[in-house]
Each structure stands twice: as C-alpha cells, then as structure tokens.
Amino acid sequence: MKSLDRRYRAWAFIVYPDDMPSNFDWFYKLDELHVPIAISPIHIMALEGKPGEKDHYHVILSFDGKKSYEQVWQLLLENLSPDGKTNAGFTRPEWVNCLASYYRYLCHLDSDDKVKYDPEDIILLGGFNPHKYIDEQSHIFIVQMLDCIEEKGFREFTDFECYCRENYPDTWLRLLRTNFGFFNTKLRSKRFKETGK
C-alpha cells in the first residue's frame, strides 16, 4: 500500500505581533523568503468581542512545489525565530486545502459571525496573485453561484450582479463578468420557466 503524500503547496500560520521580539521586522523576514505570501489585516480581538485573546495576523505561504510540514516548520524557525529553535510569536503551520477559500478567510468574507476586514488591506509579498488561485477554483465558485441563484430565487441579472458585488466582489463578481452570457441565459431561462415571460 502506498503511503500518503503529506506534502502540500499552500501552508498557513498565525503571527502574534505583541509576542514577537521587539525591533524584529518579521514582514521583512517573510519578504526575504521570495515566496508568494498573503498577510491578512490585523485581526483585532477587541473588535471581535474577544478582548482576552491576542491580536494576530493570518499568513499564507504558497510554494511552487509541494513542501512537507517539517520543511515549512524549519523554514519558519530559521527566519522568524531569533534563536532558530523557538516559535515565540507565531504558530506551527497547517496545510491549506483550498487556497482561494483561505484567502477569503483572511478577511472573514464568508464568516457571518465574524468581523469583516477590508481585502484592500491584505499585504501581498513575493508576487502572490490571488486571481491565479481564484481562477483555479472557478468551477467551484460557478457551482456555488448557480446554487445561490436557486436558493435565493434570483430572476434578474442586475439583482444577482448587485448581490455578487456586495458579497463576493473579488470572486463571484469577476466570474459573473467573464461569464456574462452563461449567467444571463440561465437567469432568463429560469424567469421564463417560472413566469412564462
């Protein structure tokens, strides 16, 4: 029986800035890795109703090839730890199943129970291009969009476009514009089936 490949291209971890050594520029250290990286806006726990918890950043590392947990952990220790051994100020890495979805999580865009942050405040290093990952996941988003049309009863293209613009400007709206004909036909067909008009 083949052993499972537990190496992944995308990994994430959390940085607690208040626990980082003083005068330690961890943004610079990450930038020096020359790896595509996305860093969330700072998640302020007081705003989120959790004043006892530590403010933090979520960080995505996106490698060209697969990396094991050990490789990523060693990379973090060597670059973010003053002594190369302890992880004061940052967590151990976890692999990312869907990079496009985790990218949206940086701002809690799909979490109704959490504070929303502005995607414009995401810091991109090393040539991280969110649209690349969104394109890779476009078929998943299109299915979600079709499900939404059915569940919310959209009949008019303009209503669905407003919904996408307000809720998913960096994913659904982009796909709606590049697949205008498909979605317009879908909504027109649905409207005709339901109303005969």
Tab-separated table of C-alpha atoms in Angstrom, residues 23-167:
chain	number	residue	atom	x	y	z
A	23	ASN	CA	12.650	45.574	16.847
A	24	PHE	CA	12.162	42.354	14.837
A	25	ASP	CA	10.865	43.067	11.331
A	26	TRP	CA	9.029	39.848	10.562
A	27	PHE	CA	7.402	41.386	7.450
A	28	TYR	CA	10.883	41.899	6.018
A	29	LYS	CA	11.934	38.386	7.008
A	30	LEU	CA	8.948	36.919	5.180
A	31	ASP	CA	9.557	39.103	2.131
A	32	GLU	CA	13.159	37.834	2.022
A	33	LEU	CA	11.863	34.264	1.524
A	34	HIS	CA	10.900	35.217	-2.071
A	35	VAL	CA	7.812	33.024	-1.842
A	36	PRO	CA	4.289	34.180	-2.747
A	37	ILE	CA	2.793	35.282	0.583
A	38	ALA	CA	-0.504	36.874	1.646
A	39	ILE	CA	-0.851	38.504	5.071
A	40	SER	CA	-4.258	39.387	6.495
A	41	PRO	CA	-5.162	42.722	8.021
A	42	ILE	CA	-4.532	42.536	11.754
A	43	HIS	CA	-7.416	40.728	13.445
A	44	ILE	CA	-8.309	42.872	16.439
A	45	MET	CA	-9.812	40.729	19.154
A	46	ALA	CA	-11.445	43.628	20.999
A	47	LEU	CA	-13.486	44.360	17.860
A	48	GLU	CA	-14.388	40.701	17.579
A	49	GLY	CA	-15.711	40.574	21.121
A	50	LYS	CA	-12.746	38.567	22.410
A	51	PRO	CA	-10.708	41.137	24.370
A	52	GLY	CA	-8.880	38.401	26.311
A	53	GLU	CA	-7.348	36.943	23.155
A	54	LYS	CA	-4.319	38.200	21.249
A	55	ASP	CA	-4.493	40.339	18.125
A	56	HIS	CA	-2.976	38.453	15.206
A	57	TYR	CA	-2.271	38.143	11.503
A	58	HIS	CA	-3.042	35.126	9.315
A	59	VAL	CA	-0.288	34.330	6.824
A	60	ILE	CA	-0.453	32.168	3.690
A	61	LEU	CA	2.693	30.722	2.102
A	62	SER	CA	2.211	29.453	-1.458
A	63	PHE	CA	5.082	27.384	-2.846
A	64	ASP	CA	5.705	26.362	-6.477
A	65	GLY	CA	6.249	22.774	-5.379
A	66	LYS	CA	4.946	20.669	-2.522
A	67	LYS	CA	6.504	21.066	0.917
A	68	SER	CA	6.271	18.812	3.934
A	69	TYR	CA	5.277	20.040	7.367
A	70	GLU	CA	8.869	19.604	8.526
A	71	GLN	CA	10.234	21.700	5.662
A	72	VAL	CA	7.817	24.571	6.293
A	73	TRP	CA	8.299	24.437	10.067
A	74	GLN	CA	12.077	24.572	9.666
A	75	LEU	CA	11.760	27.492	7.232
A	76	LEU	CA	9.691	29.432	9.774
A	77	LEU	CA	12.049	28.669	12.638
A	78	GLU	CA	15.102	29.710	10.636
A	79	ASN	CA	13.543	33.007	9.560
A	80	LEU	CA	11.128	34.104	12.285
A	81	SER	CA	12.839	32.784	15.405
A	82	PRO	CA	15.740	34.722	16.956
A	83	ASP	CA	17.438	31.518	18.081
A	84	GLY	CA	16.219	29.269	15.250
A	85	LYS	CA	14.533	26.956	17.736
A	86	THR	CA	11.589	28.599	19.482
A	87	ASN	CA	8.387	29.881	17.974
A	88	ALA	CA	7.560	32.814	20.240
A	89	GLY	CA	5.137	34.981	18.294
A	90	PHE	CA	3.968	32.537	15.640
A	91	THR	CA	2.150	29.224	15.405
A	92	ARG	CA	3.076	25.972	13.759
A	93	PRO	CA	1.991	25.773	10.110
A	94	GLU	CA	-1.118	24.000	8.871
A	95	TRP	CA	-1.697	22.888	5.298
A	96	VAL	CA	-4.328	24.724	3.253
A	97	ASN	CA	-6.931	22.634	1.481
A	98	CYS	CA	-8.410	25.364	-0.758
A	99	LEU	CA	-6.191	28.398	-1.203
A	100	ALA	CA	-8.900	30.588	-2.744
A	101	SER	CA	-11.217	29.971	0.219
A	102	TYR	CA	-8.455	30.551	2.779
A	103	TYR	CA	-7.561	33.789	1.010
A	104	ARG	CA	-11.142	34.953	1.588
A	105	TYR	CA	-10.840	33.874	5.223
A	106	LEU	CA	-8.042	36.414	5.706
A	107	CYS	CA	-10.845	38.987	5.892
A	108	HIS	CA	-13.648	36.686	7.168
A	109	LEU	CA	-15.559	37.335	3.951
A	110	ASP	CA	-17.612	34.144	4.277
A	111	SER	CA	-17.985	34.142	8.072
A	112	ASP	CA	-21.226	35.867	9.035
A	113	ASP	CA	-20.427	35.612	12.737
A	114	LYS	CA	-17.046	37.362	12.491
A	115	VAL	CA	-15.842	40.917	11.906
A	116	LYS	CA	-15.232	41.651	8.220
A	117	TYR	CA	-11.910	43.223	7.232
A	118	ASP	CA	-11.132	45.149	4.054
A	119	PRO	CA	-9.487	42.963	1.359
A	120	GLU	CA	-7.602	46.084	0.225
A	121	ASP	CA	-5.607	45.799	3.474
A	122	ILE	CA	-4.232	42.345	2.629
A	123	ILE	CA	-0.456	42.541	2.158
A	124	LEU	CA	0.879	40.599	-0.818
A	125	LEU	CA	4.564	39.623	-0.974
A	126	GLY	CA	6.658	37.628	-3.423
A	127	GLY	CA	4.276	38.052	-6.338
A	128	PHE	CA	1.266	36.452	-4.645
A	129	ASN	CA	-1.581	36.778	-7.156
A	130	PRO	CA	-4.986	35.951	-5.647
A	131	HIS	CA	-6.651	35.856	-9.067
A	132	LYS	CA	-4.462	32.910	-10.073
A	133	TYR	CA	-5.925	30.820	-7.266
A	134	ILE	CA	-9.429	32.120	-7.852
A	135	ASP	CA	-9.161	31.030	-11.497
A	136	GLU	CA	-8.060	27.560	-10.407
A	137	GLN	CA	-11.172	27.317	-8.236
A	138	SER	CA	-13.555	28.975	-10.712
A	139	HIS	CA	-15.609	25.828	-11.392
A	140	ILE	CA	-16.330	25.504	-7.660
A	141	PHE	CA	-17.405	29.153	-7.465
A	142	ILE	CA	-19.651	28.808	-10.539
A	143	VAL	CA	-21.476	25.874	-8.934
A	144	GLN	CA	-21.866	27.943	-5.744
A	145	MET	CA	-23.239	30.828	-7.814
A	146	LEU	CA	-25.795	28.585	-9.533
A	147	ASP	CA	-26.857	27.172	-6.165
A	148	CYS	CA	-27.246	30.717	-4.848
A	149	ILE	CA	-29.476	31.698	-7.790
A	150	GLU	CA	-31.775	28.780	-6.956
A	151	GLU	CA	-31.713	29.190	-3.177
A	152	LYS	CA	-32.314	32.955	-3.149
A	153	GLY	CA	-34.700	32.949	-6.109
A	154	PHE	CA	-32.866	35.428	-8.337
A	155	ARG	CA	-34.615	36.110	-11.651
A	156	GLU	CA	-32.937	39.287	-12.872
A	157	PHE	CA	-29.284	39.576	-13.855
A	158	THR	CA	-28.973	43.018	-12.274
A	159	ASP	CA	-30.188	41.732	-8.875
A	160	PHE	CA	-27.714	38.877	-8.917
A	161	GLU	CA	-24.923	41.226	-10.012
A	162	CYS	CA	-25.659	43.523	-7.040
A	163	TYR	CA	-25.580	40.534	-4.686
A	164	CYS	CA	-22.221	39.396	-6.080
A	165	ARG	CA	-20.779	42.921	-5.902
A	166	GLU	CA	-21.844	43.353	-2.268
A	167	ASN	CA	-20.835	39.899	-1.016
